[in-house]
């Protein structure tokens, strides 16, 4: 273990975590069916996100974010810490209040759903996790496109544009 680099350890831990997630999905699917499994998976992704973003904030010494610049710094740190190369997740800050998140062509979630034979019925939990971060931070945001099923299957691409409102107005 002492010879492993930090990035190798992070990759291994994320693979183990995603294997647990996949096995959880598989057993729920077999026991409860796809509809219930999708609902539980999305709920679990959102509630996990609330816990993990608060933990990231704590280790960074933050109590909240009040500007897009603070959010950008936190988001970049969270993505670096909580994702791995195999996930093929990328993002870009496109405007002062716009963030685009996207999955690459080798989406690990889609690959897993294909192995299970439920790729057409699967409702992606990846963006529920990201949106759970935003909600836990108390951010006002909109998302486009609003997608339920796997966008990659029909369009050959998968992304979400998030627009944020840091104006402070209710």
PDB file of C-alpha atoms in Angstrom:
ATOM      1  CA  UNK A   1       0.000   0.000   0.000  1.00  0.00           C
ATOM      2  CA  UNK A   2       2.840   2.382   0.755  1.00  0.00           C
ATOM      3  CA  UNK A   3       3.969   2.270  -2.867  1.00  0.00           C
ATOM      4  CA  UNK A   4       0.595   3.397  -4.208  1.00  0.00           C
ATOM      5  CA  UNK A   5       0.175   6.994  -5.308  1.00  0.00           C
ATOM      6  CA  UNK A   6      -2.698   9.083  -3.954  1.00  0.00           C
ATOM      7  CA  UNK A   7      -4.541   8.953  -7.284  1.00  0.00           C
ATOM      8  CA  UNK A   8      -4.219   5.160  -7.413  1.00  0.00           C
ATOM      9  CA  UNK A   9      -5.700   4.877  -3.918  1.00  0.00           C
ATOM     10  CA  UNK A  10      -8.531   7.252  -4.834  1.00  0.00           C
ATOM     11  CA  UNK A  11      -9.268   5.240  -7.994  1.00  0.00           C
ATOM     12  CA  UNK A  12      -9.317   1.961  -6.042  1.00  0.00           C
ATOM     13  CA  UNK A  13     -11.584   3.321  -3.294  1.00  0.00           C
ATOM     14  CA  UNK A  14     -14.005   4.791  -5.849  1.00  0.00           C
ATOM     15  CA  UNK A  15     -14.104   1.517  -7.770  1.00  0.00           C
ATOM     16  CA  UNK A  16     -14.893  -0.349  -4.566  1.00  0.00           C
ATOM     17  CA  UNK A  17     -17.587   2.178  -3.674  1.00  0.00           C
ATOM     18  CA  UNK A  18     -19.169   1.969  -7.145  1.00  0.00           C
ATOM     19  CA  UNK A  19     -19.045  -1.838  -6.998  1.00  0.00           C
ATOM     20  CA  UNK A  20     -20.968  -1.668  -3.726  1.00  0.00           C
ATOM     21  CA  UNK A  21     -23.429   0.712  -5.368  1.00  0.00           C
ATOM     22  CA  UNK A  22     -23.821  -1.612  -8.347  1.00  0.00           C
ATOM     23  CA  UNK A  23     -24.319  -4.667  -6.153  1.00  0.00           C
ATOM     24  CA  UNK A  24     -26.896  -2.776  -4.096  1.00  0.00           C
ATOM     25  CA  UNK A  25     -28.715  -1.881  -7.320  1.00  0.00           C
ATOM     26  CA  UNK A  26     -28.497  -5.480  -8.587  1.00  0.00           C
ATOM     27  CA  UNK A  27     -29.940  -7.011  -5.425  1.00  0.00           C
ATOM     28  CA  UNK A  28     -32.698  -4.409  -5.171  1.00  0.00           C
ATOM     29  CA  UNK A  29     -33.539  -4.994  -8.824  1.00  0.00           C
ATOM     30  CA  UNK A  30     -33.841  -8.750  -8.284  1.00  0.00           C
ATOM     31  CA  UNK A  31     -35.856  -8.355  -5.112  1.00  0.00           C
ATOM     32  CA  UNK A  32     -38.018  -5.301  -5.866  1.00  0.00           C
ATOM     33  CA  UNK A  33     -38.076  -4.722  -9.630  1.00  0.00           C
ATOM     34  CA  UNK A  34     -36.806  -1.814 -11.705  1.00  0.00           C
ATOM     35  CA  UNK A  35     -39.419   0.801 -10.746  1.00  0.00           C
ATOM     36  CA  UNK A  36     -38.811   0.563  -7.003  1.00  0.00           C
ATOM     37  CA  UNK A  37     -35.054   0.179  -7.493  1.00  0.00           C
ATOM     38  CA  UNK A  38     -34.903   3.354  -9.615  1.00  0.00           C
ATOM     39  CA  UNK A  39     -36.838   5.293  -6.990  1.00  0.00           C
ATOM     40  CA  UNK A  40     -34.686   4.033  -4.118  1.00  0.00           C
ATOM     41  CA  UNK A  41     -31.452   4.541  -6.058  1.00  0.00           C
ATOM     42  CA  UNK A  42     -32.245   8.186  -6.801  1.00  0.00           C
ATOM     43  CA  UNK A  43     -33.295   8.814  -3.188  1.00  0.00           C
ATOM     44  CA  UNK A  44     -30.116   7.161  -1.913  1.00  0.00           C
ATOM     45  CA  UNK A  45     -27.978   9.210  -4.333  1.00  0.00           C
ATOM     46  CA  UNK A  46     -29.509  12.474  -3.144  1.00  0.00           C
ATOM     47  CA  UNK A  47     -29.259  11.650   0.555  1.00  0.00           C
ATOM     48  CA  UNK A  48     -25.669  10.402   0.177  1.00  0.00           C
ATOM     49  CA  UNK A  49     -24.805  13.633  -1.619  1.00  0.00           C
ATOM     50  CA  UNK A  50     -26.035  15.746   1.294  1.00  0.00           C
ATOM     51  CA  UNK A  51     -23.768  13.883   3.701  1.00  0.00           C
ATOM     52  CA  UNK A  52     -20.695  13.815   1.477  1.00  0.00           C
ATOM     53  CA  UNK A  53     -20.772  17.488   0.458  1.00  0.00           C
ATOM     54  CA  UNK A  54     -21.036  18.493   4.120  1.00  0.00           C
ATOM     55  CA  UNK A  55     -18.033  16.300   4.895  1.00  0.00           C
ATOM     56  CA  UNK A  56     -16.061  17.907   2.062  1.00  0.00           C
ATOM     57  CA  UNK A  57     -17.006  21.351   3.365  1.00  0.00           C
ATOM     58  CA  UNK A  58     -15.918  20.360   6.866  1.00  0.00           C
ATOM     59  CA  UNK A  59     -12.460  19.173   5.777  1.00  0.00           C
ATOM     60  CA  UNK A  60     -12.113  22.364   3.733  1.00  0.00           C
ATOM     61  CA  UNK A  61     -13.087  24.490   6.731  1.00  0.00           C
ATOM     62  CA  UNK A  62     -16.171  25.915   5.015  1.00  0.00           C
ATOM     63  CA  UNK A  63     -19.549  26.619   6.560  1.00  0.00           C
ATOM     64  CA  UNK A  64     -21.350  27.430   3.319  1.00  0.00           C
ATOM     65  CA  UNK A  65     -21.067  29.099  -0.079  1.00  0.00           C
ATOM     66  CA  UNK A  66     -22.386  32.563  -0.791  1.00  0.00           C
ATOM     67  CA  UNK A  67     -21.021  33.258  -4.257  1.00  0.00           C
ATOM     68  CA  UNK A  68     -20.506  31.457  -7.531  1.00  0.00           C
ATOM     69  CA  UNK A  69     -16.732  31.720  -7.060  1.00  0.00           C
ATOM     70  CA  UNK A  70     -16.942  29.955  -3.672  1.00  0.00           C
ATOM     71  CA  UNK A  71     -19.243  27.339  -5.161  1.00  0.00           C
ATOM     72  CA  UNK A  72     -16.865  26.776  -8.088  1.00  0.00           C
ATOM     73  CA  UNK A  73     -13.931  26.165  -5.735  1.00  0.00           C
ATOM     74  CA  UNK A  74     -15.944  23.741  -3.593  1.00  0.00           C
ATOM     75  CA  UNK A  75     -17.385  21.908  -6.614  1.00  0.00           C
ATOM     76  CA  UNK A  76     -13.959  21.457  -8.205  1.00  0.00           C
ATOM     77  CA  UNK A  77     -12.572  20.072  -4.944  1.00  0.00           C
ATOM     78  CA  UNK A  78     -15.538  17.741  -4.437  1.00  0.00           C
ATOM     79  CA  UNK A  79     -15.330  16.361  -7.980  1.00  0.00           C
ATOM     80  CA  UNK A  80     -11.587  15.846  -7.663  1.00  0.00           C
ATOM     81  CA  UNK A  81     -11.996  14.014  -4.375  1.00  0.00           C
ATOM     82  CA  UNK A  82     -15.194  12.036  -5.017  1.00  0.00           C
ATOM     83  CA  UNK A  83     -14.847  10.907  -8.627  1.00  0.00           C
ATOM     84  CA  UNK A  84     -12.326   8.718 -10.405  1.00  0.00           C
ATOM     85  CA  UNK A  85     -11.022   8.480 -13.955  1.00  0.00           C
ATOM     86  CA  UNK A  86     -13.064   5.367 -14.754  1.00  0.00           C
ATOM     87  CA  UNK A  87     -16.261   7.352 -14.118  1.00  0.00           C
ATOM     88  CA  UNK A  88     -15.573   9.497 -17.205  1.00  0.00           C
ATOM     89  CA  UNK A  89     -17.314  12.480 -15.564  1.00  0.00           C
ATOM     90  CA  UNK A  90     -16.375  15.957 -16.715  1.00  0.00           C
ATOM     91  CA  UNK A  91     -17.611  19.480 -16.154  1.00  0.00           C
ATOM     92  CA  UNK A  92     -17.076  23.005 -17.418  1.00  0.00           C
ATOM     93  CA  UNK A  93     -17.981  26.395 -16.011  1.00  0.00           C
ATOM     94  CA  UNK A  94     -19.296  28.101 -19.128  1.00  0.00           C
ATOM     95  CA  UNK A  95     -20.614  31.446 -17.883  1.00  0.00           C
ATOM     96  CA  UNK A  96     -20.539  33.273 -14.574  1.00  0.00           C
ATOM     97  CA  UNK A  97     -23.533  31.246 -13.385  1.00  0.00           C
ATOM     98  CA  UNK A  98     -23.581  28.161 -15.651  1.00  0.00           C
ATOM     99  CA  UNK A  99     -22.067  24.755 -15.014  1.00  0.00           C
ATOM    100  CA  UNK A 100     -22.230  21.927 -17.541  1.00  0.00           C
ATOM    101  CA  UNK A 101     -21.701  18.391 -16.247  1.00  0.00           C
ATOM    102  CA  UNK A 102     -21.332  15.543 -18.705  1.00  0.00           C
ATOM    103  CA  UNK A 103     -20.583  11.878 -18.908  1.00  0.00           C
ATOM    104  CA  UNK A 104     -18.150  10.570 -21.480  1.00  0.00           C
ATOM    105  CA  UNK A 105     -18.918   7.911 -24.070  1.00  0.00           C
ATOM    106  CA  UNK A 106     -17.893   5.144 -21.645  1.00  0.00           C
ATOM    107  CA  UNK A 107     -20.406   5.891 -18.888  1.00  0.00           C
ATOM    108  CA  UNK A 108     -19.811   3.387 -16.104  1.00  0.00           C
ATOM    109  CA  UNK A 109     -23.465   3.454 -14.994  1.00  0.00           C
ATOM    110  CA  UNK A 110     -24.756   2.683 -18.492  1.00  0.00           C
ATOM    111  CA  UNK A 111     -22.211  -0.127 -18.838  1.00  0.00           C
ATOM    112  CA  UNK A 112     -23.480  -1.641 -15.596  1.00  0.00           C
ATOM    113  CA  UNK A 113     -27.113  -1.323 -16.624  1.00  0.00           C
ATOM    114  CA  UNK A 114     -26.317  -2.999 -19.944  1.00  0.00           C
ATOM    115  CA  UNK A 115     -24.778  -5.929 -18.046  1.00  0.00           C
ATOM    116  CA  UNK A 116     -28.031  -6.178 -16.062  1.00  0.00           C
ATOM    117  CA  UNK A 117     -30.173  -5.795 -19.200  1.00  0.00           C
ATOM    118  CA  UNK A 118     -32.126  -2.798 -17.864  1.00  0.00           C
ATOM    119  CA  UNK A 119     -30.476   0.088 -19.711  1.00  0.00           C
ATOM    120  CA  UNK A 120     -33.794   1.189 -21.287  1.00  0.00           C
ATOM    121  CA  UNK A 121     -35.621   1.223 -17.936  1.00  0.00           C
ATOM    122  CA  UNK A 122     -32.788   2.710 -15.841  1.00  0.00           C
ATOM    123  CA  UNK A 123     -33.290   6.198 -14.417  1.00  0.00           C
ATOM    124  CA  UNK A 124     -29.828   7.659 -13.927  1.00  0.00           C
ATOM    125  CA  UNK A 125     -28.750   8.414 -10.377  1.00  0.00           C
ATOM    126  CA  UNK A 126     -25.496  10.179 -11.262  1.00  0.00           C
ATOM    127  CA  UNK A 127     -27.013  13.616 -11.674  1.00  0.00           C
ATOM    128  CA  UNK A 128     -29.228  13.087  -8.633  1.00  0.00           C
ATOM    129  CA  UNK A 129     -25.994  12.883  -6.653  1.00  0.00           C
ATOM    130  CA  UNK A 130     -24.690  16.151  -8.117  1.00  0.00           C
ATOM    131  CA  UNK A 131     -28.046  17.861  -7.590  1.00  0.00           C
ATOM    132  CA  UNK A 132     -28.073  16.539  -4.030  1.00  0.00           C
ATOM    133  CA  UNK A 133     -24.855  18.491  -3.438  1.00  0.00           C
ATOM    134  CA  UNK A 134     -26.519  21.658  -4.696  1.00  0.00           C
ATOM    135  CA  UNK A 135     -29.623  21.105  -2.592  1.00  0.00           C
ATOM    136  CA  UNK A 136     -27.591  20.387   0.552  1.00  0.00           C
ATOM    137  CA  UNK A 137     -25.734  23.650  -0.019  1.00  0.00           C
ATOM    138  CA  UNK A 138     -29.062  25.473  -0.242  1.00  0.00           C
ATOM    139  CA  UNK A 139     -28.340  26.678  -3.778  1.00  0.00           C
ATOM    140  CA  UNK A 140     -31.009  27.950  -6.128  1.00  0.00           C
ATOM    141  CA  UNK A 141     -30.524  26.315  -9.514  1.00  0.00           C
ATOM    142  CA  UNK A 142     -32.298  25.165 -12.635  1.00  0.00           C
ATOM    143  CA  UNK A 143     -31.382  22.195 -14.799  1.00  0.00           C
ATOM    144  CA  UNK A 144     -31.663  21.632 -18.535  1.00  0.00           C
ATOM    145  CA  UNK A 145     -32.460  19.244 -20.025  1.00  0.00           C
ATOM    146  CA  UNK A 146     -34.630  17.549 -17.452  1.00  0.00           C
ATOM    147  CA  UNK A 147     -34.045  13.895 -18.250  1.00  0.00           C
ATOM    148  CA  UNK A 148     -35.350  10.802 -16.515  1.00  0.00           C
ATOM    149  CA  UNK A 149     -34.041   7.882 -18.584  1.00  0.00           C
ATOM    150  CA  UNK A 150     -30.553   7.402 -20.019  1.00  0.00           C
ATOM    151  CA  UNK A 151     -29.823  10.252 -22.423  1.00  0.00           C
ATOM    152  CA  UNK A 152     -26.770   8.426 -23.827  1.00  0.00           C
ATOM    153  CA  UNK A 153     -28.894   5.651 -25.317  1.00  0.00           C
ATOM    154  CA  UNK A 154     -30.966   7.934 -27.540  1.00  0.00           C
ATOM    155  CA  UNK A 155     -28.626  10.872 -28.135  1.00  0.00           C
ATOM    156  CA  UNK A 156     -25.138   9.385 -27.808  1.00  0.00           C
ATOM    157  CA  UNK A 157     -24.292  12.034 -25.214  1.00  0.00           C
ATOM    158  CA  UNK A 158     -25.216  12.836 -21.646  1.00  0.00           C
ATOM    159  CA  UNK A 159     -25.053  16.231 -19.997  1.00  0.00           C
ATOM    160  CA  UNK A 160     -26.898  18.656 -17.754  1.00  0.00           C
ATOM    161  CA  UNK A 161     -26.623  22.438 -17.721  1.00  0.00           C
ATOM    162  CA  UNK A 162     -27.043  23.959 -14.281  1.00  0.00           C
ATOM    163  CA  UNK A 163     -27.780  27.651 -13.939  1.00  0.00           C
ATOM    164  CA  UNK A 164     -27.364  29.136 -10.472  1.00  0.00           C
ATOM    165  CA  UNK A 165     -28.869  32.177  -8.797  1.00  0.00           C
ATOM    166  CA  UNK A 166     -26.633  33.814  -6.200  1.00  0.00           C
ATOM    167  CA  UNK A 167     -28.585  37.090  -6.211  1.00  0.00           C
ATOM    168  CA  UNK A 168     -29.831  36.471  -2.683  1.00  0.00           C
ATOM    169  CA  UNK A 169     -33.402  37.275  -3.662  1.00  0.00           C
ATOM    170  CA  UNK A 170     -36.135  34.946  -2.453  1.00  0.00           C
TER     171      UNK A 170
END
